[in-house]
Each structure stands twice: as C-alpha cells, then as structure tokens.
Amino acid sequence: MKKIIRIPNAIKKVLEKKDKTVQLRWDGSKIDLMELVYTLYLSGQLKTQSGHHATLYEISMAVYEQFGLDAPQNPSRVVSSLKQRNDPVELSIFCKALSDLYPGFIRCLKNR
C-alpha cells in the first residue's frame, strides 16, 4: 500500500514556481568581454546545437546578446588588435585574474 504524502500549499507553490533566469549586466569594457569570448573559443568546449565546435563569431554573438550589447561584426579583427597591445600583462582581465589565483604569475610572465 502506497502512502499519500500531502504537501502543504506554501511548499507546493515554491516547488511549482518556475526558475527565473538571473538577469546579468556586463559592467566591464567590451575589450574585457571580448577576452572572455576568445578564451571560451580557445577552450574548444562550447558546441552548437548541431554538435560542431562553436566559432568565434557564434560565441561572440551569443555572449554579447546575453548582455544586450552589440557584438563586433568581425570578432577576429578585435582579437588581432588585442594581440597587438603594448602591455597585455597590465591590461588583460585574465592576467589580473591569474595573478589573483596564482601569486607570482605576473612576475613569471614579465621575466620571460
């Protein structure tokens, strides 16, 4: 014989509520966002619904759209300009993050 469990109405309402997607707002620069996009691309871990690896353009469009921003028409050109920066260690959002995660990381880069 199965037991019938009655769920109080308050709990039932919470369980029935659909999860609302958290709305995030990008508060950094578009350059920092492009670094994030490029890192996702380089990881090779994002795939499209059809199963192929997402292109830089596809990732860029999806991420920028998520934040309600206009994606660059040519993300590859933006990445090329990022590679030309004079002091990427000081400017890069990733260098800042890596130096926080791994103290001494920046010193290691500068001594190369």
Backbone as CSV, one residue per row, in Angstrom:
resi,resn,N_x,N_y,N_z,CA_x,CA_y,CA_z,C_x,C_y,C_z
1,MET,0.837,-1.171,0.000,0.000,0.000,0.000,0.886,1.240,0.000
2,LYS,0.677,2.135,-0.967,1.455,3.362,-1.073,0.908,4.402,-0.117
3,LYS,1.836,5.153,0.466,1.450,6.253,1.352,1.239,7.501,0.521
4,ILE,0.228,8.227,0.824,-0.016,9.505,0.169,0.563,10.586,1.064
5,ILE,1.447,11.367,0.491,2.067,12.452,1.247,1.425,13.745,0.790
6,ARG,0.927,14.489,1.728,0.313,15.776,1.413,1.357,16.881,1.616
7,ILE,1.504,17.690,0.604,2.468,18.788,0.673,1.692,20.052,1.022
8,PRO,2.120,20.737,2.075,1.437,21.996,2.422,1.450,22.951,1.234
9,ASN,0.383,23.750,1.120,0.231,24.669,-0.013,1.415,25.604,-0.200
10,ALA,1.994,26.120,0.883,3.120,27.050,0.770,4.305,26.377,0.090
11,ILE,4.599,25.146,0.482,5.724,24.413,-0.117,5.377,24.057,-1.563
12,LYS,4.147,23.676,-1.790,3.710,23.319,-3.135,3.905,24.494,-4.099
13,LYS,3.568,25.699,-3.663,3.729,26.880,-4.505,5.191,27.125,-4.845
14,VAL,6.078,26.931,-3.873,7.517,27.113,-4.116,8.007,26.085,-5.122
15,LEU,7.584,24.843,-4.971,8.021,23.778,-5.876,7.495,23.979,-7.297
16,GLU,6.306,24.557,-7.410,5.711,24.755,-8.720,6.266,25.968,-9.453
17,LYS,6.875,26.883,-8.723,7.420,28.087,-9.361,8.496,27.699,-10.354
18,LYS,8.435,28.313,-11.476,9.482,28.085,-12.470,10.698,28.931,-12.096
19,ASP,11.874,28.348,-12.319,13.101,29.105,-12.058,13.162,30.283,-13.012
20,LYS,13.420,31.429,-12.466,13.584,32.610,-13.304,15.062,32.775,-13.593
21,THR,15.371,33.044,-14.822,16.752,33.263,-15.203,17.240,34.557,-14.574
22,VAL,18.425,34.490,-14.020,19.020,35.682,-13.430,19.447,36.604,-14.562
23,GLN,19.061,37.843,-14.472,19.450,38.818,-15.477,20.773,39.451,-15.043
24,LEU,21.784,39.265,-15.849,23.099,39.823,-15.555,23.356,41.019,-16.465
25,ARG,24.150,41.943,-15.951,24.516,43.130,-16.730,26.037,43.190,-16.769
26,TRP,26.599,43.345,-17.948,28.044,43.473,-18.086,28.420,44.893,-17.719
27,ASP,29.335,45.021,-16.751,29.722,46.328,-16.260,31.162,46.672,-16.637
28,GLY,31.807,45.768,-17.358,33.188,46.000,-17.760,33.264,46.557,-19.165
29,SER,34.476,46.593,-19.692,34.662,47.109,-21.045,34.335,46.026,-22.074
30,LYS,34.082,46.456,-23.295,33.829,45.500,-24.373,35.098,44.701,-24.682
31,ILE,36.248,45.304,-24.442,37.523,44.608,-24.662,37.649,43.449,-23.677
32,ASP,37.326,43.698,-22.414,37.374,42.624,-21.419,36.401,41.505,-21.786
33,LEU,35.223,41.881,-22.266,34.244,40.873,-22.667,34.761,40.067,-23.852
34,MET,35.450,40.739,-24.773,35.995,40.020,-25.924,37.077,39.039,-25.489
35,GLU,37.855,39.396,-24.456,38.847,38.452,-23.921,38.157,37.198,-23.389
36,LEU,37.046,37.400,-22.701,36.290,36.253,-22.195,35.777,35.386,-23.342
37,VAL,35.235,36.034,-24.363,34.725,35.318,-25.532,35.849,34.516,-26.184
38,TYR,36.987,35.141,-26.360,38.109,34.467,-27.019,38.607,33.281,-26.195
39,THR,38.606,33.434,-24.890,39.023,32.329,-24.026,38.055,31.161,-24.138
40,LEU,36.773,31.455,-24.186,35.787,30.387,-24.383,36.020,29.690,-25.720
41,TYR,36.315,30.469,-26.741,36.589,29.905,-28.065,37.827,29.003,-28.026
42,LEU,38.900,29.495,-27.420,40.137,28.717,-27.371,39.987,27.416,-26.581
43,SER,39.081,27.411,-25.618,38.890,26.205,-24.810,38.344,25.055,-25.646
44,GLY,37.624,25.372,-26.716,37.050,24.332,-27.563,35.936,23.554,-26.877
45,GLN,35.424,24.082,-25.795,34.439,23.346,-25.014,33.000,23.779,-25.264
46,LEU,32.808,24.742,-26.153,31.452,25.155,-26.493,31.073,24.571,-27.844
47,LYS,29.901,23.965,-27.869,29.411,23.388,-29.116,28.038,23.962,-29.431
48,THR,27.720,23.951,-30.702,26.408,24.421,-31.131,25.399,23.287,-30.957
49,GLN,24.133,23.599,-31.210,23.101,22.569,-31.094,23.335,21.430,-32.072
50,SER,23.970,21.719,-33.194,24.232,20.661,-34.175,25.464,19.835,-33.822
51,GLY,26.177,20.248,-32.774,27.292,19.438,-32.290,28.670,19.860,-32.749
52,HIS,28.773,20.869,-33.620,30.110,21.297,-34.038,30.647,22.347,-33.061
53,HIS,31.962,22.463,-33.030,32.570,23.464,-32.150,32.121,24.850,-32.572
54,ALA,31.731,25.638,-31.587,31.251,26.990,-31.875,32.398,27.846,-32.402
55,THR,32.110,28.650,-33.389,33.109,29.557,-33.945,33.231,30.781,-33.037
56,LEU,34.285,31.526,-33.249,34.482,32.759,-32.501,33.293,33.696,-32.729
57,TYR,32.824,33.763,-33.954,31.690,34.619,-34.278,30.432,34.175,-33.528
58,GLU,30.159,32.877,-33.522,28.960,32.354,-32.849,28.997,32.618,-31.341
59,ILE,30.151,32.402,-30.750,30.285,32.645,-29.305,30.128,34.130,-29.020
60,SER,30.772,34.942,-29.832,30.693,36.384,-29.662,29.242,36.858,-29.727
61,MET,28.517,36.421,-30.742,27.115,36.827,-30.902,26.289,36.406,-29.687
62,ALA,26.472,35.182,-29.217,25.681,34.669,-28.096,25.982,35.421,-26.804
63,VAL,27.261,35.652,-26.521,27.640,36.309,-25.270,27.212,37.771,-25.266
64,TYR,27.503,38.472,-26.337,27.127,39.889,-26.395,25.607,40.050,-26.329
65,GLU,24.881,39.154,-26.992,23.420,39.206,-26.948,22.916,38.983,-25.523
66,GLN,23.560,38.062,-24.812,23.167,37.786,-23.426,23.189,39.055,-22.576
67,PHE,24.153,39.913,-22.855,24.283,41.147,-22.084,23.614,42.349,-22.756
68,GLY,22.912,42.111,-23.859,22.213,43.190,-24.532,23.151,44.174,-25.204
69,LEU,24.306,43.690,-25.640,25.290,44.549,-26.303,25.401,44.176,-27.774
70,ASP,25.836,45.123,-28.567,26.088,44.849,-29.984,27.427,44.142,-30.118
71,ALA,27.391,42.968,-30.703,28.617,42.197,-30.913,29.417,42.805,-32.050
72,PRO,30.755,42.691,-31.976,31.555,43.175,-33.099,31.232,42.375,-34.361
73,GLN,31.182,43.052,-35.481,30.893,42.374,-36.747,32.014,41.420,-37.143
74,ASN,33.239,41.755,-36.735,34.384,40.913,-37.067,35.193,40.659,-35.791
75,PRO,34.781,39.672,-34.979,35.490,39.416,-33.727,36.957,39.035,-33.929
76,SER,37.272,38.427,-35.056,38.671,38.059,-35.320,39.556,39.296,-35.413
77,ARG,39.029,40.359,-35.994,39.788,41.601,-36.093,40.024,42.206,-34.706
78,VAL,39.009,42.122,-33.857,39.152,42.632,-32.489,40.226,41.843,-31.756
79,VAL,40.212,40.524,-31.905,41.225,39.679,-31.262,42.609,40.032,-31.784
80,SER,42.731,40.270,-33.076,44.026,40.665,-33.649,44.540,41.950,-33.021
81,SER,43.641,42.904,-32.806,44.073,44.159,-32.182,44.452,43.951,-30.713
82,LEU,43.779,43.025,-30.050,44.140,42.716,-28.659,45.556,42.152,-28.587
83,LYS,45.898,41.352,-29.571,47.231,40.736,-29.595,48.337,41.765,-29.823
84,GLN,47.972,42.937,-30.323,48.946,43.979,-30.622,49.183,44.942,-29.454
85,ARG,48.505,44.755,-28.346,48.647,45.681,-27.222,50.081,45.724,-26.722
86,ASN,50.519,46.900,-26.279,51.887,47.079,-25.799,52.153,46.369,-24.483
87,ASP,51.213,46.410,-23.569,51.432,45.808,-22.261,50.233,44.963,-21.853
88,PRO,50.057,43.802,-22.488,48.894,42.981,-22.184,48.862,42.489,-20.736
89,VAL,50.018,42.346,-20.138,50.069,41.872,-18.748,49.356,42.857,-17.833
90,GLU,49.527,44.142,-18.088,48.890,45.158,-17.247,47.433,45.394,-17.629
91,LEU,47.092,45.158,-18.893,45.759,45.496,-19.369,44.765,44.342,-19.332
92,SER,45.236,43.133,-19.398,44.365,41.981,-19.572,43.595,41.622,-18.308
93,ILE,42.299,41.399,-18.485,41.467,40.949,-17.376,41.925,39.567,-16.902
94,PHE,42.468,38.765,-17.810,42.909,37.429,-17.434,44.217,37.437,-16.671
95,CYS,45.099,38.347,-17.036,46.332,38.455,-16.257,46.005,38.857,-14.822
96,LYS,45.042,39.749,-14.679,44.625,40.157,-13.332,44.031,38.977,-12.580
97,ALA,43.191,38.196,-13.246,42.567,37.039,-12.601,43.602,35.970,-12.268
98,LEU,44.501,35.703,-13.202,45.518,34.680,-12.959,46.482,35.082,-11.854
99,SER,46.801,36.375,-11.783,47.700,36.814,-10.712,47.012,36.705,-9.354
100,ASP,45.695,36.828,-9.332,44.960,36.641,-8.089,44.922,35.163,-7.707
101,LEU,44.709,34.300,-8.702,44.664,32.858,-8.448,46.046,32.284,-8.148
102,TYR,47.043,32.748,-8.861,48.399,32.212,-8.758,49.374,33.348,-8.487
103,PRO,49.576,33.682,-7.220,50.525,34.755,-6.902,51.882,34.469,-7.549
104,GLY,52.464,35.477,-8.116,53.745,35.318,-8.801,53.591,35.081,-10.292
105,PHE,52.378,34.897,-10.761,52.149,34.637,-12.186,52.632,35.781,-13.058
106,ILE,52.291,36.995,-12.693,52.694,38.160,-13.488,54.215,38.305,-13.489
107,ARG,54.822,38.109,-12.360,56.291,38.207,-12.275,56.917,37.175,-13.222
108,CYS,56.341,35.998,-13.272,56.824,34.940,-14.158,56.714,35.380,-15.619
109,LEU,55.591,35.992,-15.982,55.404,36.453,-17.357,56.391,37.539,-17.732
110,LYS,56.606,38.471,-16.819,57.488,39.593,-17.111,58.947,39.157,-17.227
111,ASN,59.289,38.037,-16.615,60.677,37.548,-16.656,60.939,36.641,-17.834
112,ARG,59.957,36.448,-18.705,60.143,35.556,-19.863,61.042,36.164,-20.894
